[in-house]
Amino acid sequence: MKNSVSVIALAAAAVMFVAAPAGAGTLEEVQKKGFVQCGVSQGVPGFSNPDEKGNWTGIDVDVCRAVAAAVLGDAGKVKFTPLSAKERFTALQSGEIDVLSRNTTWTLVRDTALGLNFAGVNYYDGQGFMVRKDLGIKSAMELAGASVCVNIGTTTELNMADFFRGNSMDYKPVVFEKADEVVAAYDSGRCDVYTTDQSALAAQRIKLKDPKAHVVLPEVISKEPLGPVVRHGDDQWLDIVKWSLYAMLEAEEYGVSSKNVDKVKSGSKNPIHKRLLGVEGDLGKNLGLGKEWAYNIVKQVGNYGESFDRNVGPSTAVGLPRGVNAQWKDGGLQYAMPVR
Amino acid sequence: MAEETKQAPPPARPPIWNDPVYRALFFQVLVLGGVILGGAYLVNNTLANLERQGIASGFGFLERTAGFSISMTLIEYSEEMSYGRAFFVSLVNTVLVSLVGIVLATILGFIVGIARLSSNWLLARMAAVYIEVLRNIPLLLQIFFWYFAVLRNLPSPRQSVEVFDSFFLNKRGLFSPAPVFEPGFWLIPTAFAVGVVAVIFLARWARKRRDATGQPFHTVYVSLGVLIALPFLAAIVTGFPMTWEYPVLKGFNFKGGSELIPEFVALVFALALYTATFIAEIVRAGIMAVSHGQTEASYALGLRPGPTLRLVVIPQALRVIIPPLTSQYLNLTKNSSLAAAIAYPDVVLVFAGTALMQTGQAVEIIAITMAVYLTISLLISAFMNWYNEKMALVER
Ligand SMILES: N[C@@H](CCC(=O)N[C@@H](CS)C(=O)NCC(=O)O)C(=O)O
């Protein structure tokens, strides 16, 4: 009855627009209830995934933990709401969650018509295609007439339509709400192609019966900047989420990690370190937070590079290269605005 | 006595605030006004909130280009068409799956319901087991079962099961030849329509004659004959203006011909098998509600068991069956929205799903979607009420 449930949820959300309080005041609310309510996926390894004990891990999860560390001083004070792609924006709009951190692409429509604000990009991605190896296909341009399994409510669905339409190829979309059903349908042969963000392809591939029997085609058909999202109307909360992410990036850029943060804090002469860790000045005050907001993030969650390596890096099962997500100094796109 | 009443003065009208008529009217107006005010407040507040949060509203999106494809389209559709068009495509899919489900569930439900009352022990037991098992498993699980169980066992397109080189069954669906109509074809459906009208008159005449003379008439056989013979004659006259387009394997899959997607099959199966269990119980209850004396009287008049069931028991049972049957039809229609779980492109998946996500207009789209189910349900109710009235006991 899950789909009736989601319809009801949407309807309920529609009703909640009526009752939902103005967007302002998320910080006070979070401080009052003592935890951050964070919307995540229903399970994408490396991004947001629960283990057997119900502990969530992933780079999207780490953004939520960073916000909790900054606001409440404890990265553990996060409650997670698993959401399908279809449910996620309603959950945020209606105030069910405080922040959405769930491989969500930043687009104009979402940023405007949906009443949302993107707080940054924690993973630069692009959409790809996966097919069975034994089909012998080498390029996405050979996919005319294919059946394609896809998640509803995603940019994936739209890019796919654009791609096939733009190349005058026909296709049959087979559209599911839950990612696990997309994977199951593709795995059982209902579709020729499985398409989603390349990172998610790498992550979901682990769930296939025989991961080695599939290949990811070389074409990347879209830009998918994935990042955390908040509601319109609460600039302070937007700032907090935005700068929590930047703090992780800035820490990596200037060589501060969870391992050396205490040493740097007590010993470093670098003004950038001092400002970031709250030794000099009080940047936290501008965000409505304590002096040690960024120190807590780095100490408890780690810097961006640590989070990346731990969750999706080459040594993990997902095995993604750092690629365009390297620091700008190393030729990548990750670039924190100056924390000063 | 009579004189007394005549002389009694007309009862004094109570003051208006004590007059039950006015009082009732007053409270009704009060409640109605309250509901309208409350509704207006909600609508107004919603609009204000949507605007403050910067969320788009209005129905203009229905004319914008949809841009996505749909895997099953009974009316013409392409990505260039509007959201409004996509809505109609998905609406047709919802109606189709509900109608086919209702027809199959009714047929199966009647068979199983009667079988359960059969004097054949094995048959009655089998019907009972079927009912108890399927009725007690959640429908969503059954849908998944049919979908994934069916999918898993079908071959891939290249290894399709073929029948006569024209029907192909594989994981992508059942592909069969599709008729291609040539000019002059219109005569055949016209002949069929004429046949239908003729049959209606024939049935009326036959009933009148039976009522008057008691002579039965084989309406069914004659009607079938008329319905087949007329279009066939028309076909001969026009020289069979129809060819078949055969599906052929091209690239990933079969092209041409007509296609039945596995999502449709799984959904119809699950809906029909599940709802049929409830209908079977309703049918059983209906038949049992007809007093046994009716059957005995019928036997005493010399009718055999078949005609007894058909002419005496079922018509009386129907009066008990139809009202609860209506609510099963409504259930089936509403349950068809579970389609979204297995990628069947119904209103919920396409419109309240993809279109909603793309436009972000949850309030408008959910409102339209609810209106769709409400309308379909009211239509079914209206039809069944009409049928119920028709079947009602006519006192003579
Ligand atoms: N980045 C895209 C796609 C995001 C998305 O939902 N991808 C699916 C395909 S793997 C997913 O992650 N599903 C996980 C889930 O539903 O739990 C978007 O924002 O629309």
PDB file of N, CA and C and ligand atoms in Angstrom, chain A residues 40-44 83-86 88-89 102-106 110 151-156 177-180 182-183 194-197 200-201 204 224-226, ligand 1:
ATOM      1  N   VAL A  40      17.049  11.468   3.944  1.00  0.00           N
ATOM      2  CA  VAL A  40      18.083  10.749   3.185  1.00  0.00           C
ATOM      3  C   VAL A  40      17.420   9.783   2.212  1.00  0.00           C
ATOM      4  N   SER A  41      18.218   9.027   1.466  1.00  0.00           N
ATOM      5  CA  SER A  41      17.654   8.056   0.530  1.00  0.00           C
ATOM      6  C   SER A  41      17.203   6.816   1.292  1.00  0.00           C
ATOM      7  N   GLN A  42      16.612   5.873   0.540  1.00  0.00           N
ATOM      8  CA  GLN A  42      16.198   4.622   1.182  1.00  0.00           C
ATOM      9  C   GLN A  42      17.327   3.605   1.103  1.00  0.00           C
ATOM     10  N   GLY A  43      18.496   4.073   0.748  1.00  0.00           N
ATOM     11  CA  GLY A  43      19.640   3.163   0.709  1.00  0.00           C
ATOM     12  C   GLY A  43      20.421   3.244  -0.579  1.00  0.00           C
ATOM     13  N   VAL A  44      21.403   4.138  -0.638  1.00  0.00           N
ATOM     14  CA  VAL A  44      22.339   4.174  -1.751  1.00  0.00           C
ATOM     15  C   VAL A  44      23.735   4.068  -1.122  1.00  0.00           C
ATOM     16  N   LEU A  83      13.660   8.668   2.344  1.00  0.00           N
ATOM     17  CA  LEU A  83      12.655   9.186   1.411  1.00  0.00           C
ATOM     18  C   LEU A  83      12.936   8.698   0.002  1.00  0.00           C
ATOM     19  N   SER A  84      11.867   8.366  -0.726  1.00  0.00           N
ATOM     20  CA  SER A  84      12.043   8.070  -2.144  1.00  0.00           C
ATOM     21  C   SER A  84      12.209   9.398  -2.866  1.00  0.00           C
ATOM     22  N   ALA A  85      12.674   9.311  -4.102  1.00  0.00           N
ATOM     23  CA  ALA A  85      12.897  10.535  -4.872  1.00  0.00           C
ATOM     24  C   ALA A  85      11.612  11.350  -4.949  1.00  0.00           C
ATOM     25  N   LYS A  86      10.475  10.625  -5.031  1.00  0.00           N
ATOM     26  CA  LYS A  86       9.203  11.288  -5.205  1.00  0.00           C
ATOM     27  C   LYS A  86       8.756  12.016  -3.939  1.00  0.00           C
ATOM     28  N   ARG A  88      10.671  13.234  -1.501  1.00  0.00           N
ATOM     29  CA  ARG A  88      11.651  14.054  -0.767  1.00  0.00           C
ATOM     30  C   ARG A  88      11.288  15.520  -0.656  1.00  0.00           C
ATOM     31  N   PHE A  89      10.826  16.152  -1.766  1.00  0.00           N
ATOM     32  CA  PHE A  89      10.617  17.602  -1.706  1.00  0.00           C
ATOM     33  C   PHE A  89       9.407  17.955  -0.853  1.00  0.00           C
ATOM     34  N   ARG A 102      20.325  14.076   0.056  1.00  0.00           N
ATOM     35  CA  ARG A 102      19.954  12.802  -0.540  1.00  0.00           C
ATOM     36  C   ARG A 102      20.179  12.855  -2.037  1.00  0.00           C
ATOM     37  N   ASN A 103      21.394  12.627  -2.473  1.00  0.00           N
ATOM     38  CA  ASN A 103      21.766  12.745  -3.892  1.00  0.00           C
ATOM     39  C   ASN A 103      20.722  13.506  -4.724  1.00  0.00           C
ATOM     40  N   THR A 104      20.571  14.760  -4.405  1.00  0.00           N
ATOM     41  CA  THR A 104      19.573  15.591  -5.070  1.00  0.00           C
ATOM     42  C   THR A 104      20.226  16.649  -5.947  1.00  0.00           C
ATOM     43  N   THR A 105      19.816  16.642  -7.217  1.00  0.00           N
ATOM     44  CA  THR A 105      20.423  17.532  -8.201  1.00  0.00           C
ATOM     45  C   THR A 105      19.871  18.946  -8.090  1.00  0.00           C
ATOM     46  N   TRP A 106      20.754  19.903  -8.155  1.00  0.00           N
ATOM     47  CA  TRP A 106      20.419  21.326  -8.110  1.00  0.00           C
ATOM     48  C   TRP A 106      19.939  21.751  -9.493  1.00  0.00           C
ATOM     49  N   ARG A 110      13.693  23.319  -9.232  1.00  0.00           N
ATOM     50  CA  ARG A 110      13.677  22.925  -7.815  1.00  0.00           C
ATOM     51  C   ARG A 110      14.041  24.106  -6.928  1.00  0.00           C
ATOM     52  N   ASN A 151      14.031   5.646 -11.974  1.00  0.00           N
ATOM     53  CA  ASN A 151      13.324   6.089 -10.770  1.00  0.00           C
ATOM     54  C   ASN A 151      12.410   7.257 -11.081  1.00  0.00           C
ATOM     55  N   ILE A 152      11.209   7.224 -10.530  1.00  0.00           N
ATOM     56  CA  ILE A 152      10.299   8.343 -10.756  1.00  0.00           C
ATOM     57  C   ILE A 152      10.748   9.566  -9.955  1.00  0.00           C
ATOM     58  N   GLY A 153      10.377  10.730 -10.466  1.00  0.00           N
ATOM     59  CA  GLY A 153      10.635  11.960  -9.723  1.00  0.00           C
ATOM     60  C   GLY A 153      12.077  12.382  -9.702  1.00  0.00           C
ATOM     61  N   THR A 154      12.858  11.912 -10.667  1.00  0.00           N
ATOM     62  CA  THR A 154      14.274  12.272 -10.700  1.00  0.00           C
ATOM     63  C   THR A 154      14.586  13.108 -11.933  1.00  0.00           C
ATOM     64  N   THR A 155      15.690  13.802 -11.889  1.00  0.00           N
ATOM     65  CA  THR A 155      16.187  14.468 -13.088  1.00  0.00           C
ATOM     66  C   THR A 155      16.540  13.415 -14.124  1.00  0.00           C
ATOM     67  N   THR A 156      16.882  12.224 -13.632  1.00  0.00           N
ATOM     68  CA  THR A 156      17.223  11.106 -14.506  1.00  0.00           C
ATOM     69  C   THR A 156      16.152  10.864 -15.561  1.00  0.00           C
ATOM     70  N   GLU A 177       8.908   3.730  -8.317  1.00  0.00           N
ATOM     71  CA  GLU A 177       9.114   4.723  -7.285  1.00  0.00           C
ATOM     72  C   GLU A 177      10.323   4.397  -6.424  1.00  0.00           C
ATOM     73  N   LYS A 178      10.511   3.104  -6.125  1.00  0.00           N
ATOM     74  CA  LYS A 178      11.596   2.741  -5.221  1.00  0.00           C
ATOM     75  C   LYS A 178      12.814   2.302  -6.010  1.00  0.00           C
ATOM     76  N   ALA A 179      13.977   2.765  -5.543  1.00  0.00           N
ATOM     77  CA  ALA A 179      15.214   2.424  -6.224  1.00  0.00           C
ATOM     78  C   ALA A 179      15.422   0.914  -6.252  1.00  0.00           C
ATOM     79  N   ASP A 180      15.048   0.230  -5.160  1.00  0.00           N
ATOM     80  CA  ASP A 180      15.274  -1.212  -5.125  1.00  0.00           C
ATOM     81  C   ASP A 180      14.445  -1.944  -6.175  1.00  0.00           C
ATOM     82  N   VAL A 182      13.618  -0.611  -9.089  1.00  0.00           N
ATOM     83  CA  VAL A 182      14.285  -0.335 -10.364  1.00  0.00           C
ATOM     84  C   VAL A 182      15.392  -1.355 -10.569  1.00  0.00           C
ATOM     85  N   VAL A 183      16.190  -1.537  -9.522  1.00  0.00           N
ATOM     86  CA  VAL A 183      17.319  -2.461  -9.627  1.00  0.00           C
ATOM     87  C   VAL A 183      16.817  -3.883  -9.866  1.00  0.00           C
ATOM     88  N   TYR A 194      19.714   0.455 -17.407  1.00  0.00           N
ATOM     89  CA  TYR A 194      19.434   1.081 -16.122  1.00  0.00           C
ATOM     90  C   TYR A 194      20.156   2.412 -16.146  1.00  0.00           C
ATOM     91  N   THR A 195      19.421   3.487 -15.923  1.00  0.00           N
ATOM     92  CA  THR A 195      20.083   4.783 -15.979  1.00  0.00           C
ATOM     93  C   THR A 195      19.840   5.570 -14.703  1.00  0.00           C
ATOM     94  N   THR A 196      20.902   6.194 -14.211  1.00  0.00           N
ATOM     95  CA  THR A 196      20.811   7.119 -13.086  1.00  0.00           C
ATOM     96  C   THR A 196      22.147   7.855 -13.001  1.00  0.00           C
ATOM     97  N   ASP A 197      22.351   8.622 -11.922  1.00  0.00           N
ATOM     98  CA  ASP A 197      23.628   9.283 -11.728  1.00  0.00           C
ATOM     99  C   ASP A 197      24.744   8.235 -11.739  1.00  0.00           C
ATOM    100  N   ALA A 200      25.481   6.739  -8.447  1.00  0.00           N
ATOM    101  CA  ALA A 200      24.470   5.784  -7.990  1.00  0.00           C
ATOM    102  C   ALA A 200      24.576   4.475  -8.774  1.00  0.00           C
ATOM    103  N   LEU A 201      24.961   4.557 -10.055  1.00  0.00           N
ATOM    104  CA  LEU A 201      25.165   3.329 -10.818  1.00  0.00           C
ATOM    105  C   LEU A 201      26.229   2.480 -10.131  1.00  0.00           C
ATOM    106  N   GLN A 204      24.644   1.206  -6.764  1.00  0.00           N
ATOM    107  CA  GLN A 204      23.562   0.216  -6.884  1.00  0.00           C
ATOM    108  C   GLN A 204      24.048  -1.069  -7.529  1.00  0.00           C
ATOM    109  N   GLU A 224      24.939  16.667 -12.964  1.00  0.00           N
ATOM    110  CA  GLU A 224      24.147  16.381 -11.766  1.00  0.00           C
ATOM    111  C   GLU A 224      24.896  16.876 -10.532  1.00  0.00           C
ATOM    112  N   PRO A 225      24.812  18.167 -10.268  1.00  0.00           N
ATOM    113  CA  PRO A 225      25.420  18.652  -9.032  1.00  0.00           C
ATOM    114  C   PRO A 225      24.536  18.281  -7.850  1.00  0.00           C
ATOM    115  N   LEU A 226      25.015  17.399  -6.992  1.00  0.00           N
ATOM    116  CA  LEU A 226      24.198  16.906  -5.888  1.00  0.00           C
ATOM    117  C   LEU A 226      24.556  17.653  -4.612  1.00  0.00           C
TER     118      LEU A 226
HETATM  119  N1  LIG C   1      20.123  13.147  -8.772  1.00  0.00           N
HETATM  120  C1  LIG C   1      18.858  12.791  -9.309  1.00  0.00           C
HETATM  121  C2  LIG C   1      18.496  11.347  -9.019  1.00  0.00           C
HETATM  122  C3  LIG C   1      18.428  11.039  -7.568  1.00  0.00           C
HETATM  123  C4  LIG C   1      17.802   9.692  -7.266  1.00  0.00           C
HETATM  124  O1  LIG C   1      16.816   9.617  -6.554  1.00  0.00           O
HETATM  125  N2  LIG C   1      18.341   8.605  -7.768  1.00  0.00           N
HETATM  126  C5  LIG C   1      17.767   7.329  -7.454  1.00  0.00           C
HETATM  127  C6  LIG C   1      18.320   6.297  -8.378  1.00  0.00           C
HETATM  128  S1  LIG C   1      19.595   5.329  -7.735  1.00  0.00           S
HETATM  129  C7  LIG C   1      18.050   7.031  -6.019  1.00  0.00           C
HETATM  130  O2  LIG C   1      19.052   7.426  -5.507  1.00  0.00           O
HETATM  131  N3  LIG C   1      17.169   6.337  -5.331  1.00  0.00           N
HETATM  132  C8  LIG C   1      17.400   5.967  -3.967  1.00  0.00           C
HETATM  133  C9  LIG C   1      16.136   5.773  -3.213  1.00  0.00           C
HETATM  134  O3  LIG C   1      15.058   5.923  -3.778  1.00  0.00           O
HETATM  135  O4  LIG C   1      16.251   5.482  -2.034  1.00  0.00           O
HETATM  136  C10 LIG C   1      17.802  13.740  -8.821  1.00  0.00           C
HETATM  137  O5  LIG C   1      18.083  14.526  -7.928  1.00  0.00           O
HETATM  138  O6  LIG C   1      16.704  13.720  -9.333  1.00  0.00           O
END
